[in-house]
GROMACS .gro file of C-alpha atoms in nm:
model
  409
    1UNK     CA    1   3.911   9.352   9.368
    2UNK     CA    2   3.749   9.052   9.534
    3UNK     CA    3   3.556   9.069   9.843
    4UNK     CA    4   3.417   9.422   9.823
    5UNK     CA    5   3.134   9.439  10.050
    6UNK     CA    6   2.786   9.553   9.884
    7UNK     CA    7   2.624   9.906   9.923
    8UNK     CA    8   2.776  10.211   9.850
    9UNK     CA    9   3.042  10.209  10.140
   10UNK     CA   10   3.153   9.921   9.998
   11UNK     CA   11   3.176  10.011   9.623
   12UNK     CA   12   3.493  10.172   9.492
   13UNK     CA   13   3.487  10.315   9.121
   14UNK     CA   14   3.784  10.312   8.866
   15UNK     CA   15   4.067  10.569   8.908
   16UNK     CA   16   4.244  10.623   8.602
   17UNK     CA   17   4.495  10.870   8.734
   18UNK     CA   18   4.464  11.165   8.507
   19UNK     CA   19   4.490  10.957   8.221
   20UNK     CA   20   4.148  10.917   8.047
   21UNK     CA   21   4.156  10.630   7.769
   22UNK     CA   22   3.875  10.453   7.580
   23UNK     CA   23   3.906  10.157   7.811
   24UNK     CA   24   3.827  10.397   8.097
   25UNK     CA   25   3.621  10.568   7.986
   26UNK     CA   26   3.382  10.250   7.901
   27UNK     CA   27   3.417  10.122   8.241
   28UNK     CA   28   3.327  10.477   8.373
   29UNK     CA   29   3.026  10.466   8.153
   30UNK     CA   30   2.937  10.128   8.279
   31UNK     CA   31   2.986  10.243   8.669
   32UNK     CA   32   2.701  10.534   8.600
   33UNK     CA   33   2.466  10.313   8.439
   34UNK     CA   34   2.483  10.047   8.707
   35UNK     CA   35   2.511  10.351   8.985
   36UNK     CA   36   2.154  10.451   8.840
   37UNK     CA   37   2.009  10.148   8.894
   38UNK     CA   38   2.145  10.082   9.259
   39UNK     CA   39   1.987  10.419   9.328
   40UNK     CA   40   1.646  10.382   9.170
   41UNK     CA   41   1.621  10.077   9.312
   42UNK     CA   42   1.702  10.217   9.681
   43UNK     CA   43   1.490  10.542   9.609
   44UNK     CA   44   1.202  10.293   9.477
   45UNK     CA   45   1.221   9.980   9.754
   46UNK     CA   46   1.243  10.120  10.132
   47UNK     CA   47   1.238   9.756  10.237
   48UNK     CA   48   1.529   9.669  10.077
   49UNK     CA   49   1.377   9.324   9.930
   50UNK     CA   50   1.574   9.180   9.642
   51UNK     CA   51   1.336   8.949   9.400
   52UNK     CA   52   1.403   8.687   9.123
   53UNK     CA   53   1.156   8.728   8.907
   54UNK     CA   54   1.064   8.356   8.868
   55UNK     CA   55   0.752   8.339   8.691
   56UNK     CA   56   0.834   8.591   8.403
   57UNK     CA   57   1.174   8.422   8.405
   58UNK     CA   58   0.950   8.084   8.357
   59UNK     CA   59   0.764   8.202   8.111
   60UNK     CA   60   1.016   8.339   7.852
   61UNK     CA   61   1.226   8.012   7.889
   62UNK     CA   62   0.882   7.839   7.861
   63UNK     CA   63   0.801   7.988   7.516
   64UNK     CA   64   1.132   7.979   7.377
   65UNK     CA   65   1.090   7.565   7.384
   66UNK     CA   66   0.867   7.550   7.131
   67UNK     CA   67   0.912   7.871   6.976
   68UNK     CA   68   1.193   8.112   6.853
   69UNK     CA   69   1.185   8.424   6.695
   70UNK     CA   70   1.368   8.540   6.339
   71UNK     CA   71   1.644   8.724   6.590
   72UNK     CA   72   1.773   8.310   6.660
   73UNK     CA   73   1.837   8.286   6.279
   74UNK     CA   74   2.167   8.303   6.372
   75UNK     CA   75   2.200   8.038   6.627
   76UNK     CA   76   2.090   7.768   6.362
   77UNK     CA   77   2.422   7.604   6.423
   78UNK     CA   78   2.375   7.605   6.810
   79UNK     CA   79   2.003   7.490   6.876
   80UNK     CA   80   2.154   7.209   7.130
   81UNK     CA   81   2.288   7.482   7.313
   82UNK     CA   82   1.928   7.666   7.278
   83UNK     CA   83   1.779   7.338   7.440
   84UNK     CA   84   2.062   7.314   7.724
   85UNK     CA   85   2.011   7.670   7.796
   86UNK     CA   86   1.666   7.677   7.851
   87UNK     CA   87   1.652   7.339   7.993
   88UNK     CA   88   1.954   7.420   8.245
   89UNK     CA   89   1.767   7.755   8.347
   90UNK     CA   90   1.435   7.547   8.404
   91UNK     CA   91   1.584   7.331   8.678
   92UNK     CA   92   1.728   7.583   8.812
   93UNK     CA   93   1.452   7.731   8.870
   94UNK     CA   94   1.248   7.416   8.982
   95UNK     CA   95   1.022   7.434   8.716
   96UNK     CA   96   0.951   7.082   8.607
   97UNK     CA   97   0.981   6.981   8.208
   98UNK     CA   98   0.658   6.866   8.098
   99UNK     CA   99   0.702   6.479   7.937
  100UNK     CA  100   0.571   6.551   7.612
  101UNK     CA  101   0.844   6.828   7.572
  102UNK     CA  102   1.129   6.609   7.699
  103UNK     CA  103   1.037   6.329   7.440
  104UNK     CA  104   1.034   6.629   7.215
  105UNK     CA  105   1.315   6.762   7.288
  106UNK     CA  106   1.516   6.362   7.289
  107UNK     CA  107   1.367   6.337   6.968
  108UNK     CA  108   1.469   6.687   6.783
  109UNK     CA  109   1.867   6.576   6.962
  110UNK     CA  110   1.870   6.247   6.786
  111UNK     CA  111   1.845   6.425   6.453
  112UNK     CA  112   2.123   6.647   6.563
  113UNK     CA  113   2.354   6.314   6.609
  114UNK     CA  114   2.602   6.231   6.329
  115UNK     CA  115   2.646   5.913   6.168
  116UNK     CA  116   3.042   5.989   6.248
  117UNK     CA  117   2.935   6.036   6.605
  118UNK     CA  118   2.866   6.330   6.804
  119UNK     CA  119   2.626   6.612   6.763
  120UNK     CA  120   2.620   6.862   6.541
  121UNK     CA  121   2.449   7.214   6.575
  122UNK     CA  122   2.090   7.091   6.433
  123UNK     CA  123   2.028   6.837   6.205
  124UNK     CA  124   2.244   6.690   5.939
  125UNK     CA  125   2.531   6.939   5.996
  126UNK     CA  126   2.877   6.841   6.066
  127UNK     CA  127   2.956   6.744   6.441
  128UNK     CA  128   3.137   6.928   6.694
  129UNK     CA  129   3.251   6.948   7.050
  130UNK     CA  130   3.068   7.235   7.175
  131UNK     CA  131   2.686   7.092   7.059
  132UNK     CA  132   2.784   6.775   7.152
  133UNK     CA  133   2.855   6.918   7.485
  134UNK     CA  134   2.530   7.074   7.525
  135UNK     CA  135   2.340   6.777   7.397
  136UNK     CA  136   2.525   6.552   7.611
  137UNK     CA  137   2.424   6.773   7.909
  138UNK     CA  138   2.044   6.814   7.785
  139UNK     CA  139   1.982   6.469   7.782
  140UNK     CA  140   2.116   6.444   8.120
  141UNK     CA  141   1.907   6.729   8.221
  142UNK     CA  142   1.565   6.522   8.110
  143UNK     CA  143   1.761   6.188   8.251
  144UNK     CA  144   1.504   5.967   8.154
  145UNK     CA  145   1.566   5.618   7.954
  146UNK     CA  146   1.464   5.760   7.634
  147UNK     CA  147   1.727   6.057   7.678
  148UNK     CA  148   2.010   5.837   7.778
  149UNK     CA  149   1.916   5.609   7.459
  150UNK     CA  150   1.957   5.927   7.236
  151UNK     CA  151   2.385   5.882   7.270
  152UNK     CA  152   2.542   5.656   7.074
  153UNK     CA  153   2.855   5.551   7.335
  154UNK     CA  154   3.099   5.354   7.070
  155UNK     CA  155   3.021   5.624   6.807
  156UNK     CA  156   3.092   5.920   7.034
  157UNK     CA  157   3.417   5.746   7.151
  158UNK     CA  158   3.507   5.669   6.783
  159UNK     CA  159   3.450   6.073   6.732
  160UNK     CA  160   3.669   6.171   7.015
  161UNK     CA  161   3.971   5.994   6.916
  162UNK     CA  162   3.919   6.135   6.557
  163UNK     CA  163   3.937   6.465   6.757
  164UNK     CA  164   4.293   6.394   6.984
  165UNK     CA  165   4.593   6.521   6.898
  166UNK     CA  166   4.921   6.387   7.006
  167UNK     CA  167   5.017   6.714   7.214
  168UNK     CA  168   4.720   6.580   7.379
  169UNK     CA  169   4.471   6.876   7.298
  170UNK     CA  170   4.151   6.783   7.071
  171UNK     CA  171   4.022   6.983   6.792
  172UNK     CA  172   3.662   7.142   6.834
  173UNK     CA  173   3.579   6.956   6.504
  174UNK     CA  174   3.740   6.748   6.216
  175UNK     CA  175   3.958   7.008   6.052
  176UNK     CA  176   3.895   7.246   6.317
  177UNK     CA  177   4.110   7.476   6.561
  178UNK     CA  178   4.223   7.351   6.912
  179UNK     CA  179   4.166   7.532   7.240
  180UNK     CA  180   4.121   7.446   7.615
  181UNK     CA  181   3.721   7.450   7.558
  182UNK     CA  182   3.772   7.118   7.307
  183UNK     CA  183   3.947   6.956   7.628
  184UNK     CA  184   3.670   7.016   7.865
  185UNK     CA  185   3.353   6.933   7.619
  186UNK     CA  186   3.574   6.607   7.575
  187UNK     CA  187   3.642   6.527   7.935
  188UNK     CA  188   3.253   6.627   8.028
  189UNK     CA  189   3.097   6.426   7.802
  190UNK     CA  190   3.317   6.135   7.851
  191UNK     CA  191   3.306   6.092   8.194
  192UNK     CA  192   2.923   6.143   8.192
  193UNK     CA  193   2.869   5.864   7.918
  194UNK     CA  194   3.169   5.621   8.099
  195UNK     CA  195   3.362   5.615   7.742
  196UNK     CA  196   3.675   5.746   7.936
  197UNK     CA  197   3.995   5.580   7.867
  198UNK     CA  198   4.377   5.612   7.977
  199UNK     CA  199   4.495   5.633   7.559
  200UNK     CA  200   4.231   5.901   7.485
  201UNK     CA  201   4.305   6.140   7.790
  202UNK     CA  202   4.661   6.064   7.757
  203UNK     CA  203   4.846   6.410   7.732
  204UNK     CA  204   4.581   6.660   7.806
  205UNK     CA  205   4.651   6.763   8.168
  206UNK     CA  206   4.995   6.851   8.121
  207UNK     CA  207   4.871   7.039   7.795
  208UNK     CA  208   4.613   7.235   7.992
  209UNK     CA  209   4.897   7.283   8.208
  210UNK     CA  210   5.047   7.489   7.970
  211UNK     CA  211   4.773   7.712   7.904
  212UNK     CA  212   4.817   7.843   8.237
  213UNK     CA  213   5.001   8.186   8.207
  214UNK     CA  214   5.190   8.455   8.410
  215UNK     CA  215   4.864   8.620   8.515
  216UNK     CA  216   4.720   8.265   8.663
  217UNK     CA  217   4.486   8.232   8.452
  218UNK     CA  218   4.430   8.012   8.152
  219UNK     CA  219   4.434   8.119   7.772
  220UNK     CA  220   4.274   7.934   7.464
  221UNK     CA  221   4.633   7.767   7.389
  222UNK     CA  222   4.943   7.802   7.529
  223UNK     CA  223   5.101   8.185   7.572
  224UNK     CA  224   4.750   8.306   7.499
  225UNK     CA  225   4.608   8.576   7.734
  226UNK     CA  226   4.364   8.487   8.069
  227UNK     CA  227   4.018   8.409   8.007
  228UNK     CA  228   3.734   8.392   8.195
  229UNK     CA  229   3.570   8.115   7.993
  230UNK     CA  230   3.900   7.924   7.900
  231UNK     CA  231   4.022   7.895   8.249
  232UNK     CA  232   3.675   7.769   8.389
  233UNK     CA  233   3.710   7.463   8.109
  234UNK     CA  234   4.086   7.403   8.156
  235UNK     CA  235   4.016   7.402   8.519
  236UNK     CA  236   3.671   7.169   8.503
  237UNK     CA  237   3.886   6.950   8.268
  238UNK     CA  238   4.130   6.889   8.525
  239UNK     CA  239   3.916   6.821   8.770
  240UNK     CA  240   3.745   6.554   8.573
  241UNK     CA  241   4.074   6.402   8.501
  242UNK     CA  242   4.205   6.489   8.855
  243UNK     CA  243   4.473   6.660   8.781
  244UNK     CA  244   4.440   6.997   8.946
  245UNK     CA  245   4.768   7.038   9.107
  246UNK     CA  246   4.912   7.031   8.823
  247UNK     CA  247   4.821   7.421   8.812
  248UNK     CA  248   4.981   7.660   9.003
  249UNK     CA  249   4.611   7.708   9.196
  250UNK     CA  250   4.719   8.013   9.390
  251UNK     CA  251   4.832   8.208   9.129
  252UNK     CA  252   4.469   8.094   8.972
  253UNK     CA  253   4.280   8.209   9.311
  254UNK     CA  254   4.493   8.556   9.326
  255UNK     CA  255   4.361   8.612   8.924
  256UNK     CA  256   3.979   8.509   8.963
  257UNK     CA  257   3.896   8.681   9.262
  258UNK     CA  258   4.053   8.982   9.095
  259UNK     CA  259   3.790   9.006   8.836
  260UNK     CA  260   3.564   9.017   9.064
  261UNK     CA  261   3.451   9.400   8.999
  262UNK     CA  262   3.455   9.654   9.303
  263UNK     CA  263   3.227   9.847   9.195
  264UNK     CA  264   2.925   9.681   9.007
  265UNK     CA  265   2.973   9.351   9.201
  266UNK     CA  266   2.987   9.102   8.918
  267UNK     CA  267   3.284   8.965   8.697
  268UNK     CA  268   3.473   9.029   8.428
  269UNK     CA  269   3.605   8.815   8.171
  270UNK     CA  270   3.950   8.922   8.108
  271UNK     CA  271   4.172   9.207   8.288
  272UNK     CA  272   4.061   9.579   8.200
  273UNK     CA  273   3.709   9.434   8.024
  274UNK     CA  274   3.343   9.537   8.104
  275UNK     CA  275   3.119   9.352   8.390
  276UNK     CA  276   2.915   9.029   8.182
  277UNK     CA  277   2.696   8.876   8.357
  278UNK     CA  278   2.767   8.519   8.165
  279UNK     CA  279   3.085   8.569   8.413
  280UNK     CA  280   2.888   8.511   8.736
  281UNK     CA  281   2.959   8.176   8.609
  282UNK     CA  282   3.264   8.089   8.410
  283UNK     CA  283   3.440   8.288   8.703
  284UNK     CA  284   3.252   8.233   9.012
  285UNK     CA  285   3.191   7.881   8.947
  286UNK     CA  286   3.558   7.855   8.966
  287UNK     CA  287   3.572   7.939   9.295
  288UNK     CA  288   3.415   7.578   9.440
  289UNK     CA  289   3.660   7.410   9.195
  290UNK     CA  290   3.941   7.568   9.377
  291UNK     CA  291   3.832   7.520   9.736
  292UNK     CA  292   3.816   7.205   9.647
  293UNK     CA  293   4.114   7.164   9.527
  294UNK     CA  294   4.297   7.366   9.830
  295UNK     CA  295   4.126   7.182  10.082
  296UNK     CA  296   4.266   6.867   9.925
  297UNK     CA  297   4.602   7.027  10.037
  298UNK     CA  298   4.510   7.083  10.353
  299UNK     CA  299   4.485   7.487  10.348
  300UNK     CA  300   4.400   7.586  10.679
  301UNK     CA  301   4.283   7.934  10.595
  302UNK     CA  302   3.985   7.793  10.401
  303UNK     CA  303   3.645   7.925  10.520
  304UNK     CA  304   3.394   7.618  10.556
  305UNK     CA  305   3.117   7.829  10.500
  306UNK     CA  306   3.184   8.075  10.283
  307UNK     CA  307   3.328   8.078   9.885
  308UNK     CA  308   3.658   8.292   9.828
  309UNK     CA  309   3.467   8.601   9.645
  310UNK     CA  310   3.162   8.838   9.744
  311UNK     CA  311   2.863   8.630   9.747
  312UNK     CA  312   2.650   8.883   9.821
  313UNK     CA  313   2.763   9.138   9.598
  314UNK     CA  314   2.756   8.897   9.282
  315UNK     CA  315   2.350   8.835   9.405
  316UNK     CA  316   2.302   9.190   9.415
  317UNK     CA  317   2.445   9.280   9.101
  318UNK     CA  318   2.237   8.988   8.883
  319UNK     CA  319   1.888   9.086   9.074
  320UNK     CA  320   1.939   9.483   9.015
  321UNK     CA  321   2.130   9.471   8.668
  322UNK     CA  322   2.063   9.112   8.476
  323UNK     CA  323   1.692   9.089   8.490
  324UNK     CA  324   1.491   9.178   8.232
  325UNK     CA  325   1.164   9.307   8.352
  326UNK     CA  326   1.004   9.108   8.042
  327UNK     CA  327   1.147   8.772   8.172
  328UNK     CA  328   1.517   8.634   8.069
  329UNK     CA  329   1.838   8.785   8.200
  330UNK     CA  330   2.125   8.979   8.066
  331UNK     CA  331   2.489   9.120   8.037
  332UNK     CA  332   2.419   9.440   8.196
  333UNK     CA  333   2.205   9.699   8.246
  334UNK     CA  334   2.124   9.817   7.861
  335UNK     CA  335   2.207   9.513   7.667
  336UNK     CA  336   1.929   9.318   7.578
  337UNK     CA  337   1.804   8.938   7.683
  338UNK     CA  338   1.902   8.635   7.567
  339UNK     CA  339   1.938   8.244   7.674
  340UNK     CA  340   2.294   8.228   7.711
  341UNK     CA  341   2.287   8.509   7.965
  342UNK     CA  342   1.962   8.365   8.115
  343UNK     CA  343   2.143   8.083   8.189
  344UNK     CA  344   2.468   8.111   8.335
  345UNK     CA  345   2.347   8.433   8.518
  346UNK     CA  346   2.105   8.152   8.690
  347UNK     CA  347   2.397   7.955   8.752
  348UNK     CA  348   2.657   8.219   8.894
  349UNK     CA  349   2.338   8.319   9.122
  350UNK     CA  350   2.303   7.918   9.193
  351UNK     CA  351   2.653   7.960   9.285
  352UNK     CA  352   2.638   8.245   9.493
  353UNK     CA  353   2.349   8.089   9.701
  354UNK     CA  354   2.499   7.722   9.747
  355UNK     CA  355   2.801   7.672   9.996
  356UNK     CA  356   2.935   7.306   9.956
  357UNK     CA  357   2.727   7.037   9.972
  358UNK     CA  358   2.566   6.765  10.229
  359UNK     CA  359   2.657   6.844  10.560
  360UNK     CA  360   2.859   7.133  10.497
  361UNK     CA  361   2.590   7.309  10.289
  362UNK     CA  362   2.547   7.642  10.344
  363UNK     CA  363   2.283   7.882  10.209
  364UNK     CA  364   2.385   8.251  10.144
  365UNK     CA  365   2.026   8.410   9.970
  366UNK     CA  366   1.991   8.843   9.936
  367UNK     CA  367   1.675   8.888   9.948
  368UNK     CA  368   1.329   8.713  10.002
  369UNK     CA  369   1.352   8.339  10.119
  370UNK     CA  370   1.215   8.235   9.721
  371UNK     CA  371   1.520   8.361   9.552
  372UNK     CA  372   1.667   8.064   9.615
  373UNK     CA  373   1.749   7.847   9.330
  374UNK     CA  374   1.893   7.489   9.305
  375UNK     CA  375   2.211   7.413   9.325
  376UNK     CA  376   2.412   7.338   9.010
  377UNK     CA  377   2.709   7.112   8.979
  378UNK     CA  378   3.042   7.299   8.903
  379UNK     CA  379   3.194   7.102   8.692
  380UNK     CA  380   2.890   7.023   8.457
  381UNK     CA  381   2.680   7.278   8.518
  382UNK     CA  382   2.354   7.054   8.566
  383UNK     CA  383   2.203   6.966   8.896
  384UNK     CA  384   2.411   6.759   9.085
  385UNK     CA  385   2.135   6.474   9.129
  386UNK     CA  386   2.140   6.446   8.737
  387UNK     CA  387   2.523   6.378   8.699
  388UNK     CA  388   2.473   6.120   8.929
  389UNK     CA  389   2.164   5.955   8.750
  390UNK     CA  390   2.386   5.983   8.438
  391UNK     CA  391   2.719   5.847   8.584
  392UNK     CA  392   2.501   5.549   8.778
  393UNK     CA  393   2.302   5.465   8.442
  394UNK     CA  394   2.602   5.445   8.186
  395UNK     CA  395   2.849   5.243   8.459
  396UNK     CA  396   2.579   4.979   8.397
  397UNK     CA  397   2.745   4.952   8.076
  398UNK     CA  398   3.145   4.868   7.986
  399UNK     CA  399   3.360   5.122   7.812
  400UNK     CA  400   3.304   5.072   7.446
  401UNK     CA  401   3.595   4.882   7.264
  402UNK     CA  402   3.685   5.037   6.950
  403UNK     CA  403   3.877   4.864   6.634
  404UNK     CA  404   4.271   4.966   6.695
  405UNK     CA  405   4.229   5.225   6.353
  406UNK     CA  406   3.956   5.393   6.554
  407UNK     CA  407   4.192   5.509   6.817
  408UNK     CA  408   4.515   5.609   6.621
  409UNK     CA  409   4.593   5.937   6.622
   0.00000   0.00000   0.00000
C-alpha cells in the first residue's frame, strides 16, 4: 500500500487470514529479516543518521572497471550492461570517470558493435536490443567525441528496421522473441542517436497499448500479467514517442503505488512477490513519468512537491537493507551484491531524493546532507545533462537515409 509513513507506527505487516501458504509465508520471512535490521539499526544509532556509504560504494564500482571476478562468467553476454552499470552508478554518485578509462571503455564498446549494426553482448557476438541499449547509454554517460563516434547511426537504423514487426512490436534480436522491453531499447536509443522516423515507430504505441492489462499495469505482450520492469519500458517508450494517453494512466497510478510495500518500504515487482530493491527503480521511476503525464491533463490534485509514493520510506529501506557493508548494493537484506542492484538501487534512491526539475526542484534526503545523489533522467536513466549533450550532438547530423530494402518489413 503506497504512502505508508516510515517507522514502526507506520509499518503494517501481511495478514494472511488464517490461511498460511508458501507465498505468505516468504513474505513473513522477509518482514522478520528486514524487522531485524530496522531494530539493530535503532538499538545501534541513537542519532538516527541514515548514511550512503559512498566511498566503499566507489570503490567496488571502481574495481569492477578494470576487473571482474570468475562469479561474472556468466554475464559474458552482457558486459555493456557491466559498463552501463557501473558507469551509471559512478555519476550518480559524482565520482568522475578518469579519461584513460573512458577511452577504454569507447574502445572495448566498438568491438562489441556488429557489422549488421547494433551491439552485441561483447565482442563478435550476435547483436541485440538490450546491449545495444546499454552501450548506447554508456557512451552517453562518457559523452565525449570519441564516445559519440563509437555508434554507427545508418547501421543502427538499418538494424532496427530488421528488428520491426508489422504489429508494430520489434524483436529483441534477429530470430528472437518480442516484448515491451524491445520497444523501449528501440525508442531510447533512437531518439538519443536522432535516427527516429515516422515508418519505423509506426504501430508501436497502440501495441504497447495493448500490453496494458486489467490490473493497470503492463505485461511482456499482450494478456500477459503486470510487471514491474515491463511497464516502466512500455511506459518510457511512450513517453519518448509521446503517446502516454494512450494508457489508461490511472488505472497505471492505482497499480504502481500499490507495490509499494507497507511494511519494508521498497517495491515489488509483480502482485504477491518479495521486496527487490532493482524495483526502487523500474517502479518508482514510474512515478515522475506519470506526474508528468497527469499534469499534462491538468490534474489538480497533483502535489508540486512531492512524487505519488513514500519517498522517505523507499530511502530508508535502500540505506538499512540494500547496502552492502563491503561496498555495492543489493535485493535485500541476505542476498548478496551485485551491479545490477548497485545500480538501479542508486537510481530509485536518485529518485526518491529529486522532485521535478529547474524551478520546481525539490530535494527530499533521510539522512545526512551527503546522501544526496544526482539526479537521473527517468526516461533514460542517465543524468539529465548527458541526454541533452547526446540529443544536441547527434541533431547536428540528419536522420540517416536508408536504401528502400533496408526499411521493409
Amino acid at each position: 500500500m503506497a504512502g505508508a509513513a516510515p517507522g514502526p507506527g507506520g509499518r503494517r505487516r501481511l495478514r494472511d487470514d488464517g490461511l498460511r501458504t508458501c507465498t505468505s509465508a516468504e513474505q513473513s520471512k522477509v518482514e522478520d529479516i528486514v524487522q531485524e535490521v530496522y531494530d539493530a539499526y535503532k538499538t545501534n544509532h541513537h542519532s538516527s543518521q541514515y548514511v550512503l556509504q559512498r566511498e566503499k560504494h566507489f570503490h567496488y564500482l571502481k574495481r569492477g572497471l578494470r576487473q571482474l571476478t570468475e562469479a561474472y562468467e556468466c554475464l559474458d553476454a552482457s558486459r555493456p550492461w557491466l559498463c552501463y552499470w557501473i558507469l551509471h552508478s559512478l555519476e550518480l554518485l559524482d565520482e568522475p570517470i578518469p579519461e584513460s578509462v573512458a577511452s577504454d571503455v569507447c574502445q572495448f564498446l566498438r568491438r562489441c558493435q556488429s557489422p549488421q549494426g547494433g551491439f552485441g553482448g561483447g565482442p563478435g557476438q550476435h547483436p541485440h536490443l538490450a546491449p545495444t541499449y546499454a552501450a548506447v547509454n554508456a557512451l552517453c554517460i562518457i559523452g565525449t567525441e570519441e564516445a559519440f563516434s563509437v555508434i554507427d547511426r545508418k547501421k543502427l537504423l538499418e538494424y532496427l528496421y530488421s528488428l520491426k514487426q508489422p504489429d508494430g512490436s520489434f524483436l529483441m534480436h534477429v530470430g528472437g522473441e518480442v516484448d515491451v522491453r524491445s520497444a523501449y531499447c528501440a525508442a531510447s536509443v533512437a531518439s538519443l542517436t536522432n535516427i527516429m522516423t515516422p515508418a519505423l515507430f509506426a504501430g508501436t504505441a497502440e501495441w504497447i497499448a495493448r500490453c496494458q492489462n486489467w490490473e493497470g499495469g503492463i505485461g511482456g505482450v499482450p494478456g500477459m500479467e503486470a510487471h514491474g520492469g515491463y511497464t516502466f519500458c512500455g511506459v518510457a517508450a511512450l513517453v519518448i514517442l509521446k503517446q502516454e494517453h494512450l494508457l489508461n494512466l490511472r488505472s497505471l497510478l492505482r497499480w504502481v503505488t500499490g507495490r509499494q510495500m507497507r511494511f519494508e518500504g521498497g517495491f515489488q515487482g509483480r502482485c504477491n512477490k518479495l521486496v527487490d530493491g532493482c524495483y526502487s527503480f523500474w517502479q518508482a521511476g514510474l512515478l515522475p513519468l506519470l506526474h508528468r503525464a497527469l499534469h499534462a491533463r491538468g490534474d489538480p490534485a497533483l502535489s508540486m512537491a512531492h512524487w505519488m509514493f513514500d519517498q522517505l520510506a523507499l530511502q530508508e529501506y535502500i540505506l538499512l537493507c540494500c547496502q552492502c557493508p563491503a561496498g555495492g548494493l543489493l535485493d535485500k537484506p541476505g542476498k548478496s551484491r551485485d551491479f545490477y542492484h548497485t545500480c538501479y538501487c542508486l537510481s530509485g534512491l536518485a529518485i526518491a531524493q529529486h522532485f521535478g526539475s529547474g524551478d520546481l526542484h525539490n530535494e527530499v534526503v533521510l539522512g545526512i546532507p551527503e546522501n544526496c545523489l544526482q539526479a537521473t533522467h527517468p526516461v533514460y536513466n542517465i543524468a539529465p545533462e548527458k541526454v541533452a549533450r547526446a540529443v544536441m550532438h547527434f541533431l547536428q547530423y540528419p536522420v540517416p537515409s536508408l536504401d528502400p530494402a533496408s526499411t521493409t518489413e
